[in-house]
Amino acid sequence: DETGRVLADSADNSIIFINQQMQPEVQLAMRGEIRSIQRSDDTSGVNSMFLALPPVTLQGQQMIIRLAEPIEDYMQENMVFMKYVFMSILLGLIIAMIVGLWNVGKITGPIHVLSEAASQLASARFSTRIHIKTRDELEELAETFNHMAERLETMISQIQAKNIQLDAMLSGMTDGVMAVDASGHLLMVNRELQRLLPSKMKLEAGGHYQDTLGELPELAHLIDETIQHQQALEEEVQFEHHHQPRVLRIKSSLMRDPGANEQLIGVFLLIQDMSEIRKLENLRNDFVANVTHELRTPLTLISGFVETLQQDHKLDAEEQKTALSIIELETERLKRLINDVLTLSEIENMQTGTGTKRFNAMMEIREVMEWLRPLAQEKSIQVTLKPYDDPIMIQANPGWFRQMLANLL
C-alpha cells in the first residue's frame, strides 16, 4: 500500500513482512513515474528487473502494483523472442527472395526475348517477331516492336527493290556514271565507268575521289571546279588506254537538296566514250581531203582542155578529138567519184533493211567477174572463180554487194 507494506506476493508471501517503501521503483511510482529498475532482490539475492505502477484506489485504499522478473529469465525470454524474430526475418527474406526471383524472371524473361529479337533485327533478319503475353507494358512493347519490324521489313524490301532497279538501270547504261557527295566521297559508280577509265583506277563507293582519280587528274579537277563554282561543266579528256587513244566527254551537274534552301549535296557525272566518234570524224576529215584532191584533178584537166578548145582555134580535128576524149574520160572519173560519195552518204544515213532483198550471191559474183575481166587482162592478171553449183542466198542490197566486190577485186 502507500505505506510500503506488502499486501500479497505472487511468488513468495514471506516478503509481506518486509516494508518496500524505500525501494527505488516504489519511490518512482509514488511520484507517478513508471520506470524499470534493475537491482538485486533483497529476498532471493537474484539480479532482477523491477517495475512499479502509480497508485490505484481499490475499496477506498491506494495500492501500488509492482512487477519483478529475474534478469536471467528475462534474457532467456528475450533470446527466445529474438530467435523467433530472426527466424521470422530469415523466413520473410527467403519468401521475399523467392517472390522477387519469380517477379524478376517474369520481367527479365520478356526483356531477354526482346533483346534477342532486337539483335536478330540488327542482323538484317527483318522477319523476326515476338509473342509475349504478360498483360502489361511489356506486352505493349512487344506489339510495338512487331509493328516496327513489319514496317521496317516493308521499307527495306522497297529499298532493295529500288536498288535492284537502279543497279539494273546503271548497269544497262552505255555511258559511265559517278556520284560524289559534298565531302568528296564516292556515292555510286557503274560498271561502264570502270571499263572506260584507265585499268589501274579502281573505284569503290565510300572512297574519296582525290584518292582514286590520281590517274585522271582532269576528272578530279572538273569535280573541284563544279563544287567550287556550283555550276554544271563539260570537258573532254584524252588518255592512252591499252595503247589506243581514248577520248571521254565528261558532263557534271549539281545535286541539291529538294528542300527550301536547296543545299548542295553532291555532284553527278556523266562520262561518254567519244573515241569512236572522234575516230570517225578524223576519218571523215581525211576522206573529205582525199575526195577534194581526187575531184580537183579531173576538174583541173577538164577546165584546162575546155579553155584550150575555146581559145586555141588552130587545133586540128585529131587534137580536138583527143581533148574531148580526155574531157570525157575525166568526166566519167568525176561521175564515179560523185557516185561513190553519194553511196557512202546513203550508207551512213541508211535505215536497217533499206533496199535489201534476197538474192543468189554467186550470180552477182559471176557478173562482177565478167565486168572486171577486161581490166584484169589489160594488167595481165588472171582471175578465176571456183565452180560452186549450189546457190548462196543472202539478204542484202544487190548494188552495194556488187560495189563491195568490185572494190575488193
CSV table of C-alpha atoms in Angstrom, one decimal:
chain,number,residue,atom,x,y,z
A,1,ASP,CA,0.0,0.0,0.0
A,2,GLU,CA,1.1,3.7,0.1
A,3,THR,CA,3.0,3.0,3.4
A,4,GLY,CA,5.2,0.3,1.7
A,5,ARG,CA,3.6,-2.7,3.4
A,6,VAL,CA,3.3,-5.7,1.1
A,7,LEU,CA,-0.2,-7.0,0.9
A,8,ALA,CA,0.5,-10.0,-1.3
A,9,ASP,CA,3.2,-11.5,-3.5
A,10,SER,CA,2.6,-14.0,-6.3
A,11,ALA,CA,5.9,-15.8,-5.8
A,12,ASP,CA,6.8,-15.6,-2.0
A,13,ASN,CA,4.4,-14.3,0.7
A,14,SER,CA,7.2,-14.1,3.2
A,15,ILE,CA,8.0,-10.8,1.7
A,16,ILE,CA,4.9,-9.4,3.3
A,17,PHE,CA,6.9,-8.8,6.5
A,18,ILE,CA,9.4,-6.5,4.7
A,19,ASN,CA,8.4,-2.9,4.0
A,20,GLN,CA,9.1,-1.9,0.4
A,21,GLN,CA,8.5,1.8,0.8
A,22,MET,CA,12.2,2.7,0.4
A,23,GLN,CA,12.7,0.7,-2.8
A,24,PRO,CA,13.5,3.0,-5.8
A,25,GLU,CA,10.8,1.6,-8.0
A,26,VAL,CA,8.2,2.3,-5.3
A,27,GLN,CA,9.5,5.8,-4.8
A,28,LEU,CA,9.2,6.4,-8.5
A,29,ALA,CA,5.6,5.0,-8.5
A,30,MET,CA,4.7,7.3,-5.6
A,31,ARG,CA,5.8,10.2,-7.7
A,32,GLY,CA,3.7,9.0,-10.6
A,33,GLU,CA,6.6,7.8,-12.7
A,34,ILE,CA,6.8,4.5,-14.5
A,35,ARG,CA,10.4,3.3,-14.9
A,36,SER,CA,12.1,-0.1,-14.7
A,37,ILE,CA,14.8,-0.6,-12.1
A,38,GLN,CA,17.5,-3.3,-12.3
A,39,ARG,CA,18.8,-4.3,-8.9
A,40,SER,CA,19.4,-7.3,-6.6
A,41,ASP,CA,16.3,-8.9,-5.0
A,42,ASP,CA,16.6,-8.4,-1.2
A,43,THR,CA,14.9,-11.7,-0.5
A,44,SER,CA,16.4,-14.1,-3.1
A,45,GLY,CA,19.6,-12.1,-3.9
A,46,VAL,CA,18.9,-12.7,-7.6
A,47,ASN,CA,19.6,-9.8,-10.0
A,48,SER,CA,16.1,-8.8,-11.2
A,49,MET,CA,14.2,-6.1,-13.1
A,50,PHE,CA,11.5,-4.2,-11.1
A,51,LEU,CA,8.7,-2.1,-12.4
A,52,ALA,CA,6.1,-0.3,-10.1
A,53,LEU,CA,2.9,1.3,-11.4
A,54,PRO,CA,1.5,4.5,-9.9
A,55,PRO,CA,-1.0,4.0,-7.0
A,56,VAL,CA,-4.6,3.0,-7.9
A,57,THR,CA,-7.6,3.3,-5.5
A,58,LEU,CA,-9.2,0.0,-4.6
A,59,GLN,CA,-12.1,-0.2,-2.0
A,60,GLY,CA,-11.1,3.2,-0.7
A,61,GLN,CA,-7.4,2.3,-0.3
A,62,GLN,CA,-4.5,3.2,-2.5
A,63,MET,CA,-2.4,0.3,-3.8
A,64,ILE,CA,0.8,0.0,-5.8
A,65,ILE,CA,1.4,-2.9,-8.2
A,66,ARG,CA,5.0,-4.0,-8.6
A,67,LEU,CA,6.3,-6.4,-11.2
A,68,ALA,CA,9.6,-8.3,-10.8
A,69,GLU,CA,11.4,-10.6,-13.2
A,70,PRO,CA,14.8,-12.1,-12.8
A,71,ILE,CA,17.3,-10.8,-15.4
A,72,GLU,CA,18.3,-14.3,-16.4
A,73,ASP,CA,14.7,-15.3,-17.1
A,74,TYR,CA,14.2,-12.0,-18.9
A,75,MET,CA,17.3,-12.6,-21.0
A,76,GLN,CA,16.2,-16.1,-21.8
A,77,GLU,CA,12.8,-14.9,-22.9
A,78,ASN,CA,14.4,-12.1,-24.8
A,79,MET,CA,16.7,-14.6,-26.6
A,80,VAL,CA,13.7,-16.8,-27.4
A,81,PHE,CA,12.0,-13.7,-28.7
A,82,MET,CA,15.0,-12.6,-30.7
A,83,LYS,CA,15.3,-16.2,-32.0
A,84,TYR,CA,11.8,-16.1,-33.3
A,85,VAL,CA,12.2,-12.6,-34.7
A,86,PHE,CA,15.4,-13.7,-36.5
A,87,MET,CA,13.7,-16.8,-37.8
A,88,SER,CA,10.7,-14.7,-38.9
A,89,ILE,CA,13.0,-12.3,-40.6
A,90,LEU,CA,15.0,-15.1,-42.3
A,91,LEU,CA,11.8,-16.8,-43.4
A,92,GLY,CA,10.5,-13.5,-44.7
A,93,LEU,CA,13.7,-12.9,-46.6
A,94,ILE,CA,13.6,-16.3,-48.1
A,95,ILE,CA,10.0,-15.8,-49.2
A,96,ALA,CA,10.8,-12.3,-50.4
A,97,MET,CA,13.8,-13.7,-52.5
A,98,ILE,CA,11.6,-16.4,-54.0
A,99,VAL,CA,8.9,-14.0,-54.8
A,100,GLY,CA,11.5,-11.5,-56.1
A,101,LEU,CA,13.2,-14.0,-58.2
A,102,TRP,CA,9.9,-15.1,-59.7
A,103,ASN,CA,9.0,-11.5,-60.4
A,104,VAL,CA,12.4,-10.8,-61.8
A,105,GLY,CA,12.2,-13.8,-64.1
A,106,LYS,CA,8.7,-12.7,-65.1
A,107,ILE,CA,10.2,-9.3,-66.1
A,108,THR,CA,13.6,-10.2,-67.4
A,109,GLY,CA,12.3,-13.2,-69.4
A,110,PRO,CA,10.4,-11.0,-71.8
A,111,ILE,CA,13.2,-8.4,-71.8
A,112,HIS,CA,15.6,-11.1,-72.8
A,113,VAL,CA,13.3,-12.1,-75.6
A,114,LEU,CA,13.1,-8.5,-76.7
A,115,SER,CA,16.9,-8.2,-76.6
A,116,GLU,CA,17.3,-11.4,-78.7
A,117,ALA,CA,14.8,-10.1,-81.2
A,118,ALA,CA,16.5,-6.7,-81.4
A,119,SER,CA,19.8,-8.5,-82.1
A,120,GLN,CA,18.2,-10.5,-84.9
A,121,LEU,CA,16.7,-7.4,-86.3
A,122,ALA,CA,20.1,-5.7,-86.2
A,123,SER,CA,21.5,-8.7,-88.2
A,124,ALA,CA,19.1,-7.9,-91.0
A,125,ARG,CA,16.6,-10.7,-90.1
A,126,PHE,CA,13.6,-8.4,-90.6
A,127,SER,CA,11.1,-11.3,-90.4
A,128,THR,CA,11.7,-11.6,-86.6
A,129,ARG,CA,8.5,-11.4,-84.5
A,130,ILE,CA,8.0,-11.9,-80.7
A,131,HIS,CA,5.0,-13.1,-78.8
A,132,ILE,CA,4.7,-12.0,-75.1
A,133,LYS,CA,1.6,-12.4,-73.0
A,134,THR,CA,2.2,-10.5,-69.8
A,135,ARG,CA,-0.9,-8.3,-69.9
A,136,ASP,CA,1.3,-5.3,-69.0
A,137,GLU,CA,3.6,-2.7,-70.6
A,138,LEU,CA,6.0,-5.4,-71.8
A,139,GLU,CA,3.2,-6.9,-73.9
A,140,GLU,CA,2.5,-3.5,-75.4
A,141,LEU,CA,6.2,-3.1,-76.0
A,142,ALA,CA,6.3,-6.4,-77.8
A,143,GLU,CA,3.4,-5.4,-80.0
A,144,THR,CA,5.1,-2.1,-80.8
A,145,PHE,CA,8.3,-4.0,-81.7
A,146,ASN,CA,6.4,-6.3,-84.1
A,147,HIS,CA,4.7,-3.4,-85.7
A,148,MET,CA,8.1,-1.6,-86.1
A,149,ALA,CA,9.7,-4.8,-87.5
A,150,GLU,CA,6.9,-5.2,-90.0
A,151,ARG,CA,7.2,-1.7,-91.3
A,152,LEU,CA,11.0,-1.9,-91.4
A,153,GLU,CA,10.8,-5.1,-93.4
A,154,THR,CA,8.4,-3.5,-95.8
A,155,MET,CA,10.6,-0.4,-96.2
A,156,ILE,CA,13.8,-2.5,-96.6
A,157,SER,CA,12.1,-4.6,-99.3
A,158,GLN,CA,11.0,-1.5,-101.1
A,159,ILE,CA,14.5,0.0,-100.8
A,160,GLN,CA,16.1,-3.3,-102.0
A,161,ALA,CA,13.7,-3.4,-105.0
A,162,LYS,CA,14.6,0.2,-105.9
A,163,ASN,CA,18.3,-0.5,-105.5
A,164,ILE,CA,18.0,-3.5,-107.8
A,165,GLN,CA,16.1,-1.4,-110.4
A,166,LEU,CA,18.7,1.4,-110.1
A,167,ASP,CA,21.6,-1.1,-110.4
A,168,ALA,CA,20.0,-2.7,-113.4
A,169,MET,CA,19.5,0.8,-115.0
A,170,LEU,CA,23.1,1.8,-114.3
A,171,SER,CA,24.5,-1.5,-115.5
A,172,GLY,CA,22.5,-1.2,-118.7
A,173,MET,CA,23.7,2.3,-119.4
A,174,THR,CA,26.2,2.7,-122.2
A,175,ASP,CA,27.7,5.7,-120.5
A,176,GLY,CA,29.7,5.9,-117.3
A,177,VAL,CA,28.0,7.3,-114.2
A,178,MET,CA,29.6,8.7,-111.0
A,179,ALA,CA,28.0,10.4,-108.0
A,180,VAL,CA,30.1,12.3,-105.4
A,181,ASP,CA,28.8,13.8,-102.2
A,182,ALA,CA,29.6,17.3,-101.0
A,183,SER,CA,32.5,16.0,-98.9
A,184,GLY,CA,34.1,14.3,-101.9
A,185,HIS,CA,33.2,10.6,-101.2
A,186,LEU,CA,32.0,8.4,-104.0
A,187,LEU,CA,28.3,7.5,-103.6
A,188,MET,CA,27.8,5.5,-106.8
A,189,VAL,CA,29.7,4.2,-109.8
A,190,ASN,CA,28.6,1.8,-112.6
A,191,ARG,CA,30.5,-0.9,-114.4
A,192,GLU,CA,30.7,1.0,-117.6
A,193,LEU,CA,32.6,3.8,-115.9
A,194,GLN,CA,35.2,1.3,-114.6
A,195,ARG,CA,35.6,0.0,-118.2
A,196,LEU,CA,36.1,3.5,-119.6
A,197,LEU,CA,38.7,4.7,-117.1
A,198,PRO,CA,42.3,3.5,-117.0
A,199,SER,CA,42.7,-0.1,-115.8
A,200,LYS,CA,44.8,0.9,-112.8
A,201,MET,CA,41.9,3.0,-111.4
A,202,LYS,CA,39.7,1.0,-109.0
A,203,LEU,CA,36.6,3.0,-107.9
A,204,GLU,CA,34.7,1.9,-104.9
A,205,ALA,CA,31.8,3.6,-103.2
A,206,GLY,CA,32.9,5.3,-100.0
A,207,GLY,CA,36.4,6.3,-101.2
A,208,HIS,CA,37.4,9.9,-101.7
A,209,TYR,CA,37.7,10.9,-105.4
A,210,GLN,CA,41.0,12.7,-104.8
A,211,ASP,CA,42.5,9.4,-103.7
A,212,THR,CA,41.1,7.3,-106.5
A,213,LEU,CA,41.4,9.6,-109.5
A,214,GLY,CA,45.1,10.0,-109.4
A,215,GLU,CA,45.5,8.5,-112.9
A,216,LEU,CA,43.0,11.1,-114.3
A,217,PRO,CA,43.6,14.5,-112.7
A,218,GLU,CA,41.4,16.2,-115.2
A,219,LEU,CA,38.4,14.4,-113.8
A,220,ALA,CA,39.3,15.4,-110.3
A,221,HIS,CA,39.8,19.0,-111.3
A,222,LEU,CA,36.4,19.1,-113.0
A,223,ILE,CA,34.8,17.9,-109.8
A,224,ASP,CA,36.7,20.6,-107.8
A,225,GLU,CA,35.6,23.3,-110.2
A,226,THR,CA,31.9,22.1,-110.1
A,227,ILE,CA,31.8,22.2,-106.3
A,228,GLN,CA,33.7,25.5,-106.1
A,229,HIS,CA,31.7,27.4,-108.7
A,230,GLN,CA,28.5,25.4,-108.1
A,231,GLN,CA,27.6,25.2,-111.8
A,232,ALA,CA,27.4,22.4,-114.4
A,233,LEU,CA,30.6,22.0,-116.5
A,234,GLU,CA,31.7,20.0,-119.5
A,235,GLU,CA,35.1,18.8,-120.6
A,236,GLU,CA,36.8,16.3,-122.9
A,237,VAL,CA,39.7,14.2,-121.6
A,238,GLN,CA,42.1,12.2,-123.7
A,239,PHE,CA,44.5,9.4,-122.5
A,240,GLU,CA,46.1,6.2,-123.6
A,241,HIS,CA,44.1,3.0,-122.9
A,242,HIS,CA,45.7,-0.3,-123.9
A,243,HIS,CA,47.9,1.6,-126.4
A,244,GLN,CA,44.9,3.2,-128.0
A,245,PRO,CA,43.8,6.8,-127.7
A,246,ARG,CA,40.6,7.2,-125.7
A,247,VAL,CA,38.5,10.4,-125.6
A,248,LEU,CA,35.9,10.9,-122.8
A,249,ARG,CA,33.3,13.6,-122.7
A,250,ILE,CA,32.6,14.4,-119.0
A,251,LYS,CA,29.5,16.4,-118.1
A,252,SER,CA,29.0,17.4,-114.4
A,253,SER,CA,25.7,18.5,-112.8
A,254,LEU,CA,24.8,19.6,-109.3
A,255,MET,CA,22.8,17.5,-106.9
A,256,ARG,CA,20.8,19.7,-104.5
A,257,ASP,CA,18.5,19.1,-101.5
A,258,PRO,CA,14.9,19.4,-102.7
A,259,GLY,CA,14.2,21.4,-99.6
A,260,ALA,CA,13.6,25.2,-99.4
A,261,ASN,CA,17.4,26.0,-99.1
A,262,GLU,CA,18.4,23.7,-102.0
A,263,GLN,CA,21.7,22.9,-100.3
A,264,LEU,CA,24.4,21.3,-102.4
A,265,ILE,CA,24.6,17.6,-101.5
A,266,GLY,CA,26.9,16.4,-104.3
A,267,VAL,CA,28.0,16.2,-107.9
A,268,PHE,CA,26.7,13.9,-110.6
A,269,LEU,CA,29.0,13.0,-113.5
A,270,LEU,CA,28.1,11.5,-116.9
A,271,ILE,CA,31.1,10.1,-118.8
A,272,GLN,CA,30.6,9.3,-122.5
A,273,ASP,CA,33.1,7.5,-124.7
A,274,MET,CA,33.8,9.7,-127.7
A,275,SER,CA,36.7,7.7,-129.0
A,276,GLU,CA,34.9,6.1,-132.0
A,277,ILE,CA,33.1,9.4,-132.8
A,278,ARG,CA,36.4,11.3,-132.8
A,279,LYS,CA,38.0,8.5,-134.9
A,280,LEU,CA,35.1,8.7,-137.4
A,281,GLU,CA,35.4,12.4,-137.5
A,282,ASN,CA,39.1,12.1,-138.3
A,283,LEU,CA,38.3,9.5,-141.0
A,284,ARG,CA,35.7,11.8,-142.4
A,285,ASN,CA,38.1,14.7,-142.5
A,286,ASP,CA,40.7,12.6,-144.2
A,287,PHE,CA,38.1,11.3,-146.6
A,288,VAL,CA,36.9,14.8,-147.4
A,289,ALA,CA,40.5,15.9,-148.0
A,290,ASN,CA,41.2,12.9,-150.3
A,291,VAL,CA,37.9,13.4,-152.2
A,292,THR,CA,38.7,17.0,-152.6
A,293,HIS,CA,42.1,16.1,-154.0
A,294,GLU,CA,40.5,13.5,-156.3
A,295,LEU,CA,37.9,15.9,-157.5
A,296,ARG,CA,40.3,18.7,-158.1
A,297,THR,CA,42.4,16.6,-160.5
A,298,PRO,CA,39.7,15.8,-163.1
A,299,LEU,CA,38.2,19.2,-162.7
A,300,THR,CA,41.6,20.8,-163.4
A,301,LEU,CA,42.0,18.7,-166.5
A,302,ILE,CA,38.5,19.3,-167.8
A,303,SER,CA,38.9,23.1,-167.2
A,304,GLY,CA,42.2,23.2,-168.9
A,305,PHE,CA,41.1,21.3,-172.0
A,306,VAL,CA,37.9,23.3,-172.2
A,307,GLU,CA,39.9,26.5,-172.0
A,308,THR,CA,42.2,25.2,-174.7
A,309,LEU,CA,39.4,24.3,-177.0
A,310,GLN,CA,37.8,27.7,-176.5
A,311,GLN,CA,41.0,29.8,-177.0
A,312,ASP,CA,43.1,27.8,-179.4
A,313,HIS,CA,41.4,27.7,-182.8
A,314,LYS,CA,44.4,26.2,-184.6
A,315,LEU,CA,43.8,22.7,-183.3
A,316,ASP,CA,43.1,20.1,-185.9
A,317,ALA,CA,40.3,17.6,-185.7
A,318,GLU,CA,42.5,14.9,-184.3
A,319,GLU,CA,43.8,17.1,-181.5
A,320,GLN,CA,40.2,18.3,-180.7
A,321,LYS,CA,39.1,14.7,-180.6
A,322,THR,CA,41.9,13.8,-178.2
A,323,ALA,CA,41.0,16.7,-175.9
A,324,LEU,CA,37.3,15.7,-176.0
A,325,SER,CA,38.3,12.1,-175.2
A,326,ILE,CA,40.3,13.3,-172.2
A,327,ILE,CA,37.4,15.5,-171.1
A,328,GLU,CA,35.0,12.6,-171.4
A,329,LEU,CA,37.4,10.2,-169.5
A,330,GLU,CA,37.8,12.7,-166.7
A,331,THR,CA,34.1,13.4,-166.7
A,332,GLU,CA,33.4,9.7,-166.2
A,333,ARG,CA,36.0,9.6,-163.5
A,334,LEU,CA,34.3,12.6,-161.8
A,335,LYS,CA,30.9,10.8,-162.1
A,336,ARG,CA,32.3,7.7,-160.4
A,337,LEU,CA,33.8,9.8,-157.6
A,338,ILE,CA,30.5,11.6,-157.1
A,339,ASN,CA,28.6,8.3,-157.2
A,340,ASP,CA,31.0,6.9,-154.6
A,341,VAL,CA,30.4,9.9,-152.4
A,342,LEU,CA,26.7,9.6,-152.8
A,343,THR,CA,26.8,5.9,-152.0
A,344,LEU,CA,28.8,6.5,-148.8
A,345,SER,CA,26.4,9.2,-147.8
A,346,GLU,CA,23.5,6.8,-148.4
A,347,ILE,CA,25.2,4.1,-146.4
A,348,GLU,CA,25.7,6.4,-143.5
A,349,ASN,CA,22.1,7.6,-143.5
A,350,MET,CA,20.6,4.3,-144.3
A,351,GLN,CA,18.0,2.6,-142.1
A,352,THR,CA,18.1,-1.1,-141.4
A,353,GLY,CA,16.9,-3.2,-144.3
A,354,THR,CA,16.7,-0.2,-146.8
A,355,GLY,CA,16.8,-1.6,-150.4
A,356,THR,CA,17.6,-5.1,-149.4
A,357,LYS,CA,16.3,-8.3,-150.9
A,358,ARG,CA,17.1,-12.0,-151.0
A,359,PHE,CA,19.2,-13.0,-154.0
A,360,ASN,CA,21.8,-15.5,-155.1
A,361,ALA,CA,25.3,-14.2,-154.3
A,362,MET,CA,27.0,-16.5,-156.8
A,363,MET,CA,25.2,-14.8,-159.7
A,364,GLU,CA,26.4,-11.4,-158.6
A,365,ILE,CA,29.9,-12.6,-158.2
A,366,ARG,CA,30.0,-14.0,-161.7
A,367,GLU,CA,28.6,-10.8,-163.1
A,368,VAL,CA,31.3,-8.7,-161.4
A,369,MET,CA,33.9,-11.1,-162.6
A,370,GLU,CA,32.8,-10.7,-166.2
A,371,TRP,CA,32.6,-6.9,-165.7
A,372,LEU,CA,36.2,-6.7,-164.4
A,373,ARG,CA,37.8,-9.4,-166.7
A,374,PRO,CA,38.9,-6.9,-169.4
A,375,LEU,CA,40.6,-4.7,-166.9
A,376,ALA,CA,42.4,-7.7,-165.4
A,377,GLN,CA,43.5,-8.9,-168.9
A,378,GLU,CA,44.9,-5.4,-169.6
A,379,LYS,CA,47.1,-5.7,-166.4
A,380,SER,CA,48.0,-9.4,-167.1
A,381,ILE,CA,46.1,-10.5,-164.0
A,382,GLN,CA,44.3,-13.9,-164.1
A,383,VAL,CA,41.1,-14.1,-162.0
A,384,THR,CA,39.4,-17.5,-161.6
A,385,LEU,CA,36.2,-18.4,-159.8
A,386,LYS,CA,36.0,-21.8,-158.2
A,387,PRO,CA,32.9,-23.6,-159.5
A,388,TYR,CA,30.1,-23.8,-157.0
A,389,ASP,CA,26.7,-25.0,-158.3
A,390,ASP,CA,24.6,-24.6,-155.2
A,391,PRO,CA,23.1,-21.1,-154.8
A,392,ILE,CA,24.2,-18.9,-151.9
A,393,MET,CA,21.1,-16.9,-150.9
A,394,ILE,CA,21.7,-13.7,-148.8
A,395,GLN,CA,19.6,-10.8,-147.7
A,396,ALA,CA,21.4,-7.6,-148.8
A,397,ASN,CA,21.4,-4.7,-151.2
A,398,PRO,CA,22.5,-6.1,-154.6
A,399,GLY,CA,24.0,-2.8,-155.8
A,400,TRP,CA,26.1,-2.3,-152.7
A,401,PHE,CA,27.1,-6.0,-152.8
A,402,ARG,CA,28.4,-5.6,-156.4
A,403,GLN,CA,30.2,-2.4,-155.4
A,404,MET,CA,31.8,-4.1,-152.5
A,405,LEU,CA,33.1,-7.0,-154.7
A,406,ALA,CA,34.4,-4.5,-157.3
A,407,ASN,CA,36.3,-2.6,-154.6
A,408,LEU,CA,37.8,-5.8,-153.3
A,409,LEU,CA,38.8,-7.0,-156.7
